[in-house]
């Protein structure tokens, strides 16, 4: 079991896999992270934008069961495979449809500039990977399969964030 977090302005006791937008980094799913501070920063950002109280939803994920029973793709670093996956996702090509869960680095504000420059042909893959190697990877999981969520994810609690 690992502890994972979802930053939001609402309590999410029963996540829905297909509630989000399609053309995100790892597809249309429920996004969480195993880095508490990352989820807190996201919740704070959303809270500030929506003038709501930021919340940290806390879960346990049975990663052993996920790896055994579901299709799991993990990107360990920002590399060409990760870059191609992100580009295809953002172009709406849905490379994630054959997976139940995808884990890897976030294409956040610092990283997305490089991804977009590569997508627009302003940068070669070698240049993009060189830029990406300078960023400290963060981490996200995209839970794409409702059965996986129902079977392997357990809501623990929600906390108000005071940053």
Coordinates of C-alpha atoms in Angstrom, one line a residue:
X1 CA 0.0 0.0 0.0
X2 CA 1.1 3.5 -0.7
X3 CA -0.3 6.8 0.4
X4 CA -1.4 9.1 -2.4
X5 CA -3.0 12.5 -2.5
X6 CA -5.4 14.6 -4.6
X7 CA -5.4 18.3 -4.2
X8 CA -8.8 20.0 -4.7
X9 CA -11.4 22.3 -3.3
X10 CA -13.9 19.5 -2.8
X11 CA -13.9 16.2 -0.9
X12 CA -13.5 13.3 -3.3
X13 CA -14.5 10.1 -1.4
X14 CA -15.5 8.1 -4.6
X15 CA -13.4 9.3 -7.6
X16 CA -14.7 8.8 -11.1
X17 CA -12.2 7.8 -13.7
X18 CA -13.9 9.5 -16.7
X19 CA -14.8 12.8 -15.0
X20 CA -11.7 14.8 -16.3
X21 CA -10.7 16.2 -19.6
X22 CA -9.3 13.8 -22.3
X23 CA -6.2 15.6 -23.6
X24 CA -4.2 15.8 -20.4
X25 CA -0.7 14.3 -19.8
X26 CA -1.8 10.8 -19.2
X27 CA -5.4 10.9 -20.4
X28 CA -8.9 11.1 -19.0
X29 CA -8.7 9.8 -15.4
X30 CA -8.4 10.6 -11.8
X31 CA -5.0 12.3 -11.0
X32 CA -3.2 11.7 -7.8
X33 CA 0.4 12.0 -6.5
X34 CA 2.5 10.3 -3.9
X35 CA 4.2 13.7 -3.1
X36 CA 2.1 15.4 -0.4
X37 CA 3.6 18.9 -1.1
X38 CA 2.9 18.6 -4.8
X39 CA -0.8 17.9 -4.1
X40 CA -0.9 20.7 -1.5
X41 CA 0.5 23.2 -4.0
X42 CA -2.1 22.2 -6.6
X43 CA -5.0 22.5 -4.1
X44 CA -3.7 25.9 -3.0
X45 CA -3.5 27.0 -6.6
X46 CA -7.0 25.8 -7.4
X47 CA -8.3 27.3 -4.2
X48 CA -6.9 30.7 -5.0
X49 CA -8.3 30.6 -8.5
X50 CA -11.8 29.6 -7.4
X51 CA -11.7 31.5 -4.1
X52 CA -12.4 28.2 -2.2
X53 CA -10.7 26.4 0.7
X54 CA -7.9 24.1 -0.6
X55 CA -8.3 20.5 0.5
X56 CA -6.0 17.5 0.5
X57 CA -7.7 14.2 -0.1
X58 CA -5.7 11.3 1.2
X59 CA -6.0 7.7 -0.1
X60 CA -4.3 4.3 0.2
X61 CA -3.5 2.6 -3.2
X62 CA -2.8 -1.1 -3.3
X63 CA 0.0 -0.8 -5.8
X64 CA 0.8 -4.6 -5.6
X65 CA -2.7 -5.4 -6.7
X66 CA -2.6 -2.7 -9.4
X67 CA 0.7 -4.1 -10.8
X68 CA -0.6 -7.7 -10.7
X69 CA -4.2 -7.3 -11.9
X70 CA -4.1 -4.2 -14.2
X71 CA -2.2 -2.7 -17.1
X72 CA 0.3 -0.3 -15.5
X73 CA 2.7 2.0 -17.4
X74 CA 5.4 3.8 -15.5
X75 CA 7.7 6.5 -16.7
X76 CA 10.7 6.7 -14.4
X77 CA 12.2 9.9 -15.9
X78 CA 11.6 12.6 -18.5
X79 CA 12.8 10.7 -21.6
X80 CA 11.8 10.3 -25.3
X81 CA 9.1 7.7 -24.4
X82 CA 7.6 10.1 -21.8
X83 CA 7.8 13.0 -24.2
X84 CA 6.1 11.1 -27.1
X85 CA 3.3 9.9 -24.8
X86 CA 2.6 13.5 -23.5
X87 CA 2.7 14.9 -27.1
X88 CA 0.3 12.2 -28.3
X89 CA -2.0 12.8 -25.4
X90 CA -2.1 16.5 -25.9
X91 CA -2.8 16.1 -29.6
X92 CA -5.8 13.9 -28.7
X93 CA -4.3 10.6 -30.0
X94 CA -5.1 8.8 -26.7
X95 CA -2.0 6.6 -26.2
X96 CA -3.4 5.9 -22.8
X97 CA -6.4 3.8 -23.8
X98 CA -4.7 0.5 -23.4
X99 CA -3.6 1.2 -19.8
X100 CA -5.5 1.2 -16.5
X101 CA -3.0 3.4 -14.8
X102 CA -0.1 5.6 -15.9
X103 CA 2.6 7.0 -13.6
X104 CA 5.3 9.5 -14.3
X105 CA 6.5 13.1 -14.3
X106 CA 4.0 16.0 -14.6
X107 CA 4.2 18.4 -17.6
X108 CA 3.8 21.4 -15.3
X109 CA 4.3 25.0 -16.2
X110 CA 8.1 24.8 -16.2
X111 CA 8.1 21.6 -18.3
X112 CA 5.2 22.4 -20.7
X113 CA 7.1 25.2 -22.4
X114 CA 9.7 22.6 -23.6
X115 CA 7.0 20.1 -24.6
X116 CA 5.1 22.8 -26.6
X117 CA 8.3 24.0 -28.3
X118 CA 9.0 20.4 -29.3
X119 CA 5.3 19.9 -30.4
X120 CA 5.5 23.0 -32.6
X121 CA 8.8 22.0 -34.3
X122 CA 10.8 24.7 -32.6
X123 CA 13.0 22.2 -30.9
X124 CA 14.5 18.8 -31.8
X125 CA 13.9 15.8 -29.6
X126 CA 17.5 16.0 -28.4
X127 CA 17.1 19.7 -27.5
X128 CA 13.9 19.0 -25.7
X129 CA 15.3 16.1 -23.7
X130 CA 18.3 18.3 -22.8
X131 CA 16.0 20.9 -21.4
X132 CA 13.9 18.3 -19.6
X133 CA 17.0 16.8 -17.9
X134 CA 17.4 20.1 -16.0
X135 CA 14.0 19.7 -14.3
X136 CA 13.5 17.8 -11.1
X137 CA 10.8 15.3 -11.9
X138 CA 7.7 15.3 -9.8
X139 CA 5.2 12.5 -9.9
X140 CA 1.6 11.8 -10.8
X141 CA -0.6 8.7 -11.2
X142 CA -3.6 8.8 -13.6
X143 CA -6.2 6.2 -12.7
X144 CA -7.9 5.5 -15.9
X145 CA -10.0 2.5 -15.0
X146 CA -13.1 2.7 -12.7
X147 CA -12.7 -0.9 -11.6
X148 CA -9.1 -0.2 -10.5
X149 CA -10.4 2.8 -8.5
X150 CA -13.2 0.8 -6.9
X151 CA -11.0 -2.2 -6.1
X152 CA -7.6 -0.7 -5.2
X153 CA -8.1 2.8 -3.9
X154 CA -9.3 3.5 -0.4
X155 CA -10.3 7.0 0.8
X156 CA -8.7 7.7 4.1
X157 CA -9.5 11.4 5.0
X158 CA -9.5 15.0 3.8
X159 CA -7.6 17.8 5.4
X160 CA -7.9 21.6 5.0
X161 CA -4.6 23.1 3.7
X162 CA -3.2 26.1 5.5
X163 CA -0.1 27.2 3.5

